[in-house]
Amino acid sequence: MSEALQVASRLHAFNRYELKYLVPVEQAAEIRDELGERMDQDLHSPVGGYGVWSLYYDTPQLRFYWEKIEGLKFRRKLRIRHYGDLAQVTDESPVCVEIKQRVNRVTQKRRITLPYAAARRLCDEREMIEHSEKERAFVNEVLELVVRLNLQPTAITGYQREALVGRAEDTGLRVTFDRRIRGRDRDFHFGTPNAENRFTIPPHMSVMEIKVNERTPYWITDLAARRNLNLIRVSKYVQSIEAFGLAPRSVFHVREEDLPPAPESGAGADPDALPATRFAPASPTTPTSPTTHRTTEALHP
C-alpha cells in the first residue's frame, strides 16, 4: 500500500431518520420557498439542483428488493453513486461505493469515495483495491457481499436534486427535493453513450425527503400538516424494479393512476421548469410496472 493511502481515509458514515412525501412539482417549489425562510441552500446544491445517479446491485433472485418488500428490520443495499453529469464520467471520476442499510427505523449509510475504474474493479470484477487501514473493514465488507451473494448490476436510477440544510438551531436537518426521477435496467456503465432512460415516477411529481439525525423540528411537521402532505413508503430502487417489470407491483409502488394529473401548462408541465429561488448560501460553519410512464430521454440529466 502506498504511503499516501495511509494518510487520509475516504470513508464516511452517518445515521439518519428519513420521512418521505410525494408532491407535485409546483407544490414542491412552494414548499421549498417556504423552507428557504428558515433553512439555507446546501453549499453543494446550485440553483436548479444537481444530478444524482446510482447503480444498484442485487442478487439474481433480487434478495435486497424482497427484503425491502418484506420489511426486514435489518436490510442492506449496495450501490455506486455519481453526483453530476454522466456525460463527463471517466475512469478517474470520483464516485461513492455505498452500503445503505436500515436498522429498525434508522437509515445508516457508509461509503468510500473512489475513482470510477477502481469502484468497478471492486464491485464488478470482484478484485481487491488499494485502501488505507481505516478503509479495510469496509472494503472487505463490500467484496464479501459481492462474492458471497453473487451481486450483479440490476438497475440505475437518476434524478435532479435540490437540497436545503438547517441553520444553527436545527443542526442535522436536511430537506431534499428530487424530480425527473428516471432510470434503466440495462447499459449499466455510467458513461454509456446515448443510453435510454425512462421516467419511473411521472415527471410532474417529485419526492420530498426530510432527514434528521435525532428529532424532526416541530415547525417542519407543522408545515407538512398544513399542506396535507402524507408520508409514503417509496424506494427509488423498488420503483425501478417494478416499473421495468422485474418484479410484481407491491405496496411500495407509486401507481400513476393514483396521482393527480399532470397540468396542461405551467411549471409542473415541464419537469425542468421548477422556478428558481435564490437562497442565501449556507455559511461554511453551517452543519451540514406495466403502467410505467412511457416517456424516455437521453442519458444526460
PDB file of N, CA and C in Angstrom, residues 30-104:
ATOM      1  N   GLU A  30     -43.282  25.609  -4.048  1.00  0.00           N
ATOM      2  CA  GLU A  30     -43.841  26.458  -2.992  1.00  0.00           C
ATOM      3  C   GLU A  30     -43.283  26.066  -1.627  1.00  0.00           C
ATOM      4  N   ILE A  31     -43.202  24.774  -1.368  1.00  0.00           N
ATOM      5  CA  ILE A  31     -42.675  24.300  -0.088  1.00  0.00           C
ATOM      6  C   ILE A  31     -41.209  24.676   0.057  1.00  0.00           C
ATOM      7  N   ARG A  32     -40.456  24.502  -1.020  1.00  0.00           N
ATOM      8  CA  ARG A  32     -39.043  24.864  -0.990  1.00  0.00           C
ATOM      9  C   ARG A  32     -38.858  26.336  -0.666  1.00  0.00           C
ATOM     10  N   ASP A  33     -39.687  27.195  -1.267  1.00  0.00           N
ATOM     11  CA  ASP A  33     -39.573  28.629  -1.000  1.00  0.00           C
ATOM     12  C   ASP A  33     -39.910  28.941   0.460  1.00  0.00           C
ATOM     13  N   GLU A  34     -40.923  28.254   1.003  1.00  0.00           N
ATOM     14  CA  GLU A  34     -41.275  28.476   2.410  1.00  0.00           C
ATOM     15  C   GLU A  34     -40.159  27.985   3.333  1.00  0.00           C
ATOM     16  N   LEU A  35     -39.585  26.842   3.025  1.00  0.00           N
ATOM     17  CA  LEU A  35     -38.484  26.327   3.836  1.00  0.00           C
ATOM     18  C   LEU A  35     -37.279  27.262   3.773  1.00  0.00           C
ATOM     19  N   GLY A  36     -37.120  27.946   2.626  1.00  0.00           N
ATOM     20  CA  GLY A  36     -35.988  28.849   2.468  1.00  0.00           C
ATOM     21  C   GLY A  36     -35.979  30.000   3.447  1.00  0.00           C
ATOM     22  N   GLU A  37     -37.118  30.260   4.119  1.00  0.00           N
ATOM     23  CA  GLU A  37     -37.161  31.313   5.129  1.00  0.00           C
ATOM     24  C   GLU A  37     -36.463  30.881   6.416  1.00  0.00           C
ATOM     25  N   ARG A  38     -36.307  29.569   6.618  1.00  0.00           N
ATOM     26  CA  ARG A  38     -35.713  29.069   7.858  1.00  0.00           C
ATOM     27  C   ARG A  38     -34.523  28.156   7.611  1.00  0.00           C
ATOM     28  N   MET A  39     -34.220  27.882   6.340  1.00  0.00           N
ATOM     29  CA  MET A  39     -33.113  26.994   6.002  1.00  0.00           C
ATOM     30  C   MET A  39     -32.223  27.649   4.956  1.00  0.00           C
ATOM     31  N   ASP A  40     -31.042  27.094   4.762  1.00  0.00           N
ATOM     32  CA  ASP A  40     -30.092  27.580   3.769  1.00  0.00           C
ATOM     33  C   ASP A  40     -29.944  26.567   2.648  1.00  0.00           C
ATOM     34  N   GLN A  41     -29.603  27.061   1.481  1.00  0.00           N
ATOM     35  CA  GLN A  41     -29.293  26.162   0.387  1.00  0.00           C
ATOM     36  C   GLN A  41     -27.997  25.432   0.702  1.00  0.00           C
ATOM     37  N   ASP A  42     -27.976  24.131   0.476  1.00  0.00           N
ATOM     38  CA  ASP A  42     -26.759  23.356   0.674  1.00  0.00           C
ATOM     39  C   ASP A  42     -25.637  23.934  -0.188  1.00  0.00           C
ATOM     40  N   LEU A  43     -24.451  24.014   0.375  1.00  0.00           N
ATOM     41  CA  LEU A  43     -23.310  24.575  -0.351  1.00  0.00           C
ATOM     42  C   LEU A  43     -23.031  23.823  -1.644  1.00  0.00           C
ATOM     43  N   HIS A  44     -23.388  22.539  -1.681  1.00  0.00           N
ATOM     44  CA  HIS A  44     -23.106  21.723  -2.864  1.00  0.00           C
ATOM     45  C   HIS A  44     -24.294  21.666  -3.824  1.00  0.00           C
ATOM     46  N   SER A  45     -25.355  22.413  -3.532  1.00  0.00           N
ATOM     47  CA  SER A  45     -26.560  22.373  -4.356  1.00  0.00           C
ATOM     48  C   SER A  45     -26.738  23.696  -5.077  1.00  0.00           C
ATOM     49  N   PRO A  46     -26.384  23.773  -6.361  1.00  0.00           N
ATOM     50  CA  PRO A  46     -26.568  25.014  -7.107  1.00  0.00           C
ATOM     51  C   PRO A  46     -28.048  25.277  -7.356  1.00  0.00           C
ATOM     52  N   VAL A  47     -28.368  26.500  -7.757  1.00  0.00           N
ATOM     53  CA  VAL A  47     -29.740  26.820  -8.135  1.00  0.00           C
ATOM     54  C   VAL A  47     -30.158  25.885  -9.277  1.00  0.00           C
ATOM     55  N   GLY A  48     -31.286  25.230  -9.116  1.00  0.00           N
ATOM     56  CA  GLY A  48     -31.718  24.248 -10.100  1.00  0.00           C
ATOM     57  C   GLY A  48     -31.337  22.829  -9.752  1.00  0.00           C
ATOM     58  N   GLY A  49     -30.437  22.664  -8.757  1.00  0.00           N
ATOM     59  CA  GLY A  49     -30.093  21.336  -8.286  1.00  0.00           C
ATOM     60  C   GLY A  49     -28.946  20.686  -9.032  1.00  0.00           C
ATOM     61  N   TYR A  50     -28.716  19.417  -8.732  1.00  0.00           N
ATOM     62  CA  TYR A  50     -27.608  18.657  -9.305  1.00  0.00           C
ATOM     63  C   TYR A  50     -28.071  17.227  -9.575  1.00  0.00           C
ATOM     64  N   GLY A  51     -27.399  16.568 -10.498  1.00  0.00           N
ATOM     65  CA  GLY A  51     -27.760  15.208 -10.849  1.00  0.00           C
ATOM     66  C   GLY A  51     -27.246  14.205  -9.836  1.00  0.00           C
ATOM     67  N   VAL A  52     -28.051  13.191  -9.555  1.00  0.00           N
ATOM     68  CA  VAL A  52     -27.653  12.075  -8.693  1.00  0.00           C
ATOM     69  C   VAL A  52     -27.967  10.791  -9.448  1.00  0.00           C
ATOM     70  N   TRP A  53     -26.945   9.963  -9.672  1.00  0.00           N
ATOM     71  CA  TRP A  53     -27.103   8.708 -10.400  1.00  0.00           C
ATOM     72  C   TRP A  53     -26.581   7.567  -9.557  1.00  0.00           C
ATOM     73  N   SER A  54     -27.364   6.491  -9.448  1.00  0.00           N
ATOM     74  CA  SER A  54     -26.979   5.350  -8.611  1.00  0.00           C
ATOM     75  C   SER A  54     -27.149   4.055  -9.389  1.00  0.00           C
ATOM     76  N   LEU A  55     -26.116   3.218  -9.342  1.00  0.00           N
ATOM     77  CA  LEU A  55     -26.182   1.862  -9.880  1.00  0.00           C
ATOM     78  C   LEU A  55     -26.365   0.904  -8.707  1.00  0.00           C
ATOM     79  N   TYR A  56     -27.498   0.202  -8.696  1.00  0.00           N
ATOM     80  CA  TYR A  56     -27.816  -0.715  -7.605  1.00  0.00           C
ATOM     81  C   TYR A  56     -27.430  -2.138  -7.974  1.00  0.00           C
ATOM     82  N   TYR A  57     -26.885  -2.852  -6.985  1.00  0.00           N
ATOM     83  CA  TYR A  57     -26.528  -4.252  -7.138  1.00  0.00           C
ATOM     84  C   TYR A  57     -27.517  -5.109  -6.352  1.00  0.00           C
ATOM     85  N   ASP A  58     -27.807  -6.283  -6.894  1.00  0.00           N
ATOM     86  CA  ASP A  58     -28.693  -7.207  -6.201  1.00  0.00           C
ATOM     87  C   ASP A  58     -28.342  -8.620  -6.643  1.00  0.00           C
ATOM     88  N   THR A  59     -28.923  -9.604  -5.981  1.00  0.00           N
ATOM     89  CA  THR A  59     -28.713 -10.991  -6.359  1.00  0.00           C
ATOM     90  C   THR A  59     -29.584 -11.319  -7.571  1.00  0.00           C
ATOM     91  N   PRO A  60     -29.307 -12.423  -8.256  1.00  0.00           N
ATOM     92  CA  PRO A  60     -30.186 -12.813  -9.371  1.00  0.00           C
ATOM     93  C   PRO A  60     -31.630 -13.019  -8.930  1.00  0.00           C
ATOM     94  N   GLN A  61     -31.852 -13.335  -7.652  1.00  0.00           N
ATOM     95  CA  GLN A  61     -33.199 -13.517  -7.114  1.00  0.00           C
ATOM     96  C   GLN A  61     -33.759 -12.244  -6.476  1.00  0.00           C
ATOM     97  N   LEU A  62     -33.039 -11.126  -6.614  1.00  0.00           N
ATOM     98  CA  LEU A  62     -33.476  -9.830  -6.087  1.00  0.00           C
ATOM     99  C   LEU A  62     -33.650  -9.872  -4.560  1.00  0.00           C
ATOM    100  N   ARG A  63     -32.666 -10.382  -3.887  1.00  0.00           N
ATOM    101  CA  ARG A  63     -32.739 -10.502  -2.431  1.00  0.00           C
ATOM    102  C   ARG A  63     -32.966  -9.165  -1.751  1.00  0.00           C
ATOM    103  N   PHE A  64     -32.211  -8.124  -2.129  1.00  0.00           N
ATOM    104  CA  PHE A  64     -32.347  -6.823  -1.468  1.00  0.00           C
ATOM    105  C   PHE A  64     -33.727  -6.221  -1.723  1.00  0.00           C
ATOM    106  N   TYR A  65     -34.232  -6.431  -2.921  1.00  0.00           N
ATOM    107  CA  TYR A  65     -35.578  -5.953  -3.231  1.00  0.00           C
ATOM    108  C   TYR A  65     -36.596  -6.617  -2.308  1.00  0.00           C
ATOM    109  N   TRP A  66     -36.538  -7.930  -2.181  1.00  0.00           N
ATOM    110  CA  TRP A  66     -37.531  -8.634  -1.375  1.00  0.00           C
ATOM    111  C   TRP A  66     -37.382  -8.342   0.111  1.00  0.00           C
ATOM    112  N   GLU A  67     -36.174  -8.074   0.562  1.00  0.00           N
ATOM    113  CA  GLU A  67     -36.000  -7.692   1.966  1.00  0.00           C
ATOM    114  C   GLU A  67     -36.721  -6.382   2.259  1.00  0.00           C
ATOM    115  N   LYS A  68     -36.689  -5.458   1.304  1.00  0.00           N
ATOM    116  CA  LYS A  68     -37.431  -4.204   1.454  1.00  0.00           C
ATOM    117  C   LYS A  68     -38.931  -4.462   1.466  1.00  0.00           C
ATOM    118  N   ILE A  69     -39.406  -5.259   0.524  1.00  0.00           N
ATOM    119  CA  ILE A  69     -40.834  -5.543   0.426  1.00  0.00           C
ATOM    120  C   ILE A  69     -41.341  -6.214   1.702  1.00  0.00           C
ATOM    121  N   GLU A  70     -40.557  -7.135   2.240  1.00  0.00           N
ATOM    122  CA  GLU A  70     -40.972  -7.886   3.420  1.00  0.00           C
ATOM    123  C   GLU A  70     -40.764  -7.113   4.713  1.00  0.00           C
ATOM    124  N   GLY A  71     -40.127  -5.935   4.634  1.00  0.00           N
ATOM    125  CA  GLY A  71     -39.979  -5.077   5.795  1.00  0.00           C
ATOM    126  C   GLY A  71     -39.025  -5.598   6.845  1.00  0.00           C
ATOM    127  N   LEU A  72     -37.963  -6.282   6.428  1.00  0.00           N
ATOM    128  CA  LEU A  72     -36.998  -6.767   7.401  1.00  0.00           C
ATOM    129  C   LEU A  72     -36.442  -5.600   8.214  1.00  0.00           C
ATOM    130  N   LYS A  73     -36.284  -5.802   9.512  1.00  0.00           N
ATOM    131  CA  LYS A  73     -35.804  -4.730  10.385  1.00  0.00           C
ATOM    132  C   LYS A  73     -34.339  -4.402  10.116  1.00  0.00           C
ATOM    133  N   PHE A  74     -33.597  -5.361   9.608  1.00  0.00           N
ATOM    134  CA  PHE A  74     -32.223  -5.099   9.184  1.00  0.00           C
ATOM    135  C   PHE A  74     -32.094  -5.514   7.728  1.00  0.00           C
ATOM    136  N   ARG A  75     -31.739  -4.573   6.889  1.00  0.00           N
ATOM    137  CA  ARG A  75     -31.560  -4.870   5.480  1.00  0.00           C
ATOM    138  C   ARG A  75     -30.512  -3.930   4.896  1.00  0.00           C
ATOM    139  N   ARG A  76     -29.932  -4.348   3.783  1.00  0.00           N
ATOM    140  CA  ARG A  76     -28.849  -3.578   3.170  1.00  0.00           C
ATOM    141  C   ARG A  76     -29.054  -3.465   1.669  1.00  0.00           C
ATOM    142  N   LYS A  77     -28.408  -2.468   1.092  1.00  0.00           N
ATOM    143  CA  LYS A  77     -28.308  -2.323  -0.366  1.00  0.00           C
ATOM    144  C   LYS A  77     -26.898  -1.858  -0.690  1.00  0.00           C
ATOM    145  N   LEU A  78     -26.383  -2.312  -1.811  1.00  0.00           N
ATOM    146  CA  LEU A  78     -25.079  -1.861  -2.301  1.00  0.00           C
ATOM    147  C   LEU A  78     -25.292  -1.063  -3.573  1.00  0.00           C
ATOM    148  N   ARG A  79     -24.616   0.084  -3.676  1.00  0.00           N
ATOM    149  CA  ARG A  79     -24.751   0.893  -4.881  1.00  0.00           C
ATOM    150  C   ARG A  79     -23.467   1.682  -5.129  1.00  0.00           C
ATOM    151  N   ILE A  80     -23.293   2.070  -6.388  1.00  0.00           N
ATOM    152  CA  ILE A  80     -22.263   3.038  -6.770  1.00  0.00           C
ATOM    153  C   ILE A  80     -22.997   4.309  -7.155  1.00  0.00           C
ATOM    154  N   ARG A  81     -22.577   5.443  -6.601  1.00  0.00           N
ATOM    155  CA  ARG A  81     -23.298   6.698  -6.827  1.00  0.00           C
ATOM    156  C   ARG A  81     -22.357   7.756  -7.411  1.00  0.00           C
ATOM    157  N   HIS A  82     -22.905   8.471  -8.403  1.00  0.00           N
ATOM    158  CA  HIS A  82     -22.172   9.586  -9.014  1.00  0.00           C
ATOM    159  C   HIS A  82     -23.015  10.844  -8.911  1.00  0.00           C
ATOM    160  N   TYR A  83     -22.373  11.940  -8.568  1.00  0.00           N
ATOM    161  CA  TYR A  83     -23.042  13.238  -8.496  1.00  0.00           C
ATOM    162  C   TYR A  83     -22.606  14.085  -9.680  1.00  0.00           C
ATOM    163  N   GLY A  84     -23.589  14.558 -10.458  1.00  0.00           N
ATOM    164  CA  GLY A  84     -23.253  15.430 -11.575  1.00  0.00           C
ATOM    165  C   GLY A  84     -23.736  14.864 -12.904  1.00  0.00           C
ATOM    166  N   ASP A  85     -23.076  15.278 -13.974  1.00  0.00           N
ATOM    167  CA  ASP A  85     -23.463  14.956 -15.345  1.00  0.00           C
ATOM    168  C   ASP A  85     -22.768  13.671 -15.780  1.00  0.00           C
ATOM    169  N   LEU A  86     -23.537  12.680 -16.202  1.00  0.00           N
ATOM    170  CA  LEU A  86     -22.938  11.418 -16.638  1.00  0.00           C
ATOM    171  C   LEU A  86     -22.095  11.584 -17.897  1.00  0.00           C
ATOM    172  N   ALA A  87     -22.361  12.613 -18.675  1.00  0.00           N
ATOM    173  CA  ALA A  87     -21.594  12.819 -19.903  1.00  0.00           C
ATOM    174  C   ALA A  87     -20.121  13.093 -19.599  1.00  0.00           C
ATOM    175  N   GLN A  88     -19.837  13.493 -18.374  1.00  0.00           N
ATOM    176  CA  GLN A  88     -18.463  13.829 -18.010  1.00  0.00           C
ATOM    177  C   GLN A  88     -17.745  12.690 -17.298  1.00  0.00           C
ATOM    178  N   VAL A  89     -18.377  11.542 -17.141  1.00  0.00           N
ATOM    179  CA  VAL A  89     -17.790  10.450 -16.369  1.00  0.00           C
ATOM    180  C   VAL A  89     -16.630   9.803 -17.125  1.00  0.00           C
ATOM    181  N   THR A  90     -15.496   9.656 -16.422  1.00  0.00           N
ATOM    182  CA  THR A  90     -14.333   8.939 -16.939  1.00  0.00           C
ATOM    183  C   THR A  90     -13.881   7.940 -15.874  1.00  0.00           C
ATOM    184  N   ASP A  91     -12.860   7.164 -16.185  1.00  0.00           N
ATOM    185  CA  ASP A  91     -12.336   6.207 -15.206  1.00  0.00           C
ATOM    186  C   ASP A  91     -11.828   6.900 -13.948  1.00  0.00           C
ATOM    187  N   GLU A  92     -11.437   8.165 -14.085  1.00  0.00           N
ATOM    188  CA  GLU A  92     -10.885   8.889 -12.938  1.00  0.00           C
ATOM    189  C   GLU A  92     -11.961   9.644 -12.148  1.00  0.00           C
ATOM    190  N   SER A  93     -13.180   9.697 -12.646  1.00  0.00           N
ATOM    191  CA  SER A  93     -14.236  10.454 -11.959  1.00  0.00           C
ATOM    192  C   SER A  93     -14.501   9.877 -10.570  1.00  0.00           C
ATOM    193  N   PRO A  94     -14.653  10.736  -9.558  1.00  0.00           N
ATOM    194  CA  PRO A  94     -14.948  10.226  -8.216  1.00  0.00           C
ATOM    195  C   PRO A  94     -16.384   9.729  -8.119  1.00  0.00           C
ATOM    196  N   VAL A  95     -16.555   8.558  -7.550  1.00  0.00           N
ATOM    197  CA  VAL A  95     -17.869   8.000  -7.268  1.00  0.00           C
ATOM    198  C   VAL A  95     -17.842   7.461  -5.841  1.00  0.00           C
ATOM    199  N   CYS A  96     -19.021   7.198  -5.301  1.00  0.00           N
ATOM    200  CA  CYS A  96     -19.118   6.631  -3.955  1.00  0.00           C
ATOM    201  C   CYS A  96     -19.603   5.189  -4.052  1.00  0.00           C
ATOM    202  N   VAL A  97     -18.849   4.271  -3.467  1.00  0.00           N
ATOM    203  CA  VAL A  97     -19.338   2.914  -3.255  1.00  0.00           C
ATOM    204  C   VAL A  97     -19.990   2.924  -1.881  1.00  0.00           C
ATOM    205  N   GLU A  98     -21.265   2.609  -1.834  1.00  0.00           N
ATOM    206  CA  GLU A  98     -22.037   2.858  -0.617  1.00  0.00           C
ATOM    207  C   GLU A  98     -22.862   1.640  -0.220  1.00  0.00           C
ATOM    208  N   ILE A  99     -22.857   1.353   1.066  1.00  0.00           N
ATOM    209  CA  ILE A  99     -23.786   0.391   1.653  1.00  0.00           C
ATOM    210  C   ILE A  99     -24.808   1.199   2.434  1.00  0.00           C
ATOM    211  N   LYS A 100     -26.052   1.112   1.981  1.00  0.00           N
ATOM    212  CA  LYS A 100     -27.150   1.766   2.692  1.00  0.00           C
ATOM    213  C   LYS A 100     -27.922   0.682   3.414  1.00  0.00           C
ATOM    214  N   GLN A 101     -28.077   0.840   4.705  1.00  0.00           N
ATOM    215  CA  GLN A 101     -28.778  -0.185   5.456  1.00  0.00           C
ATOM    216  C   GLN A 101     -29.795   0.442   6.397  1.00  0.00           C
ATOM    217  N   ARG A 102     -30.755  -0.373   6.739  1.00  0.00           N
ATOM    218  CA  ARG A 102     -31.832   0.051   7.639  1.00  0.00           C
ATOM    219  C   ARG A 102     -31.768  -0.814   8.883  1.00  0.00           C
ATOM    220  N   VAL A 103     -31.712  -0.175  10.034  1.00  0.00           N
ATOM    221  CA  VAL A 103     -31.745  -0.880  11.313  1.00  0.00           C
ATOM    222  C   VAL A 103     -32.938  -0.334  12.073  1.00  0.00           C
ATOM    223  N   ASN A 104     -34.013  -1.127  12.114  1.00  0.00           N
ATOM    224  CA  ASN A 104     -35.288  -0.652  12.647  1.00  0.00           C
ATOM    225  C   ASN A 104     -35.718   0.590  11.871  1.00  0.00           C
TER     226      ASN A 104
END
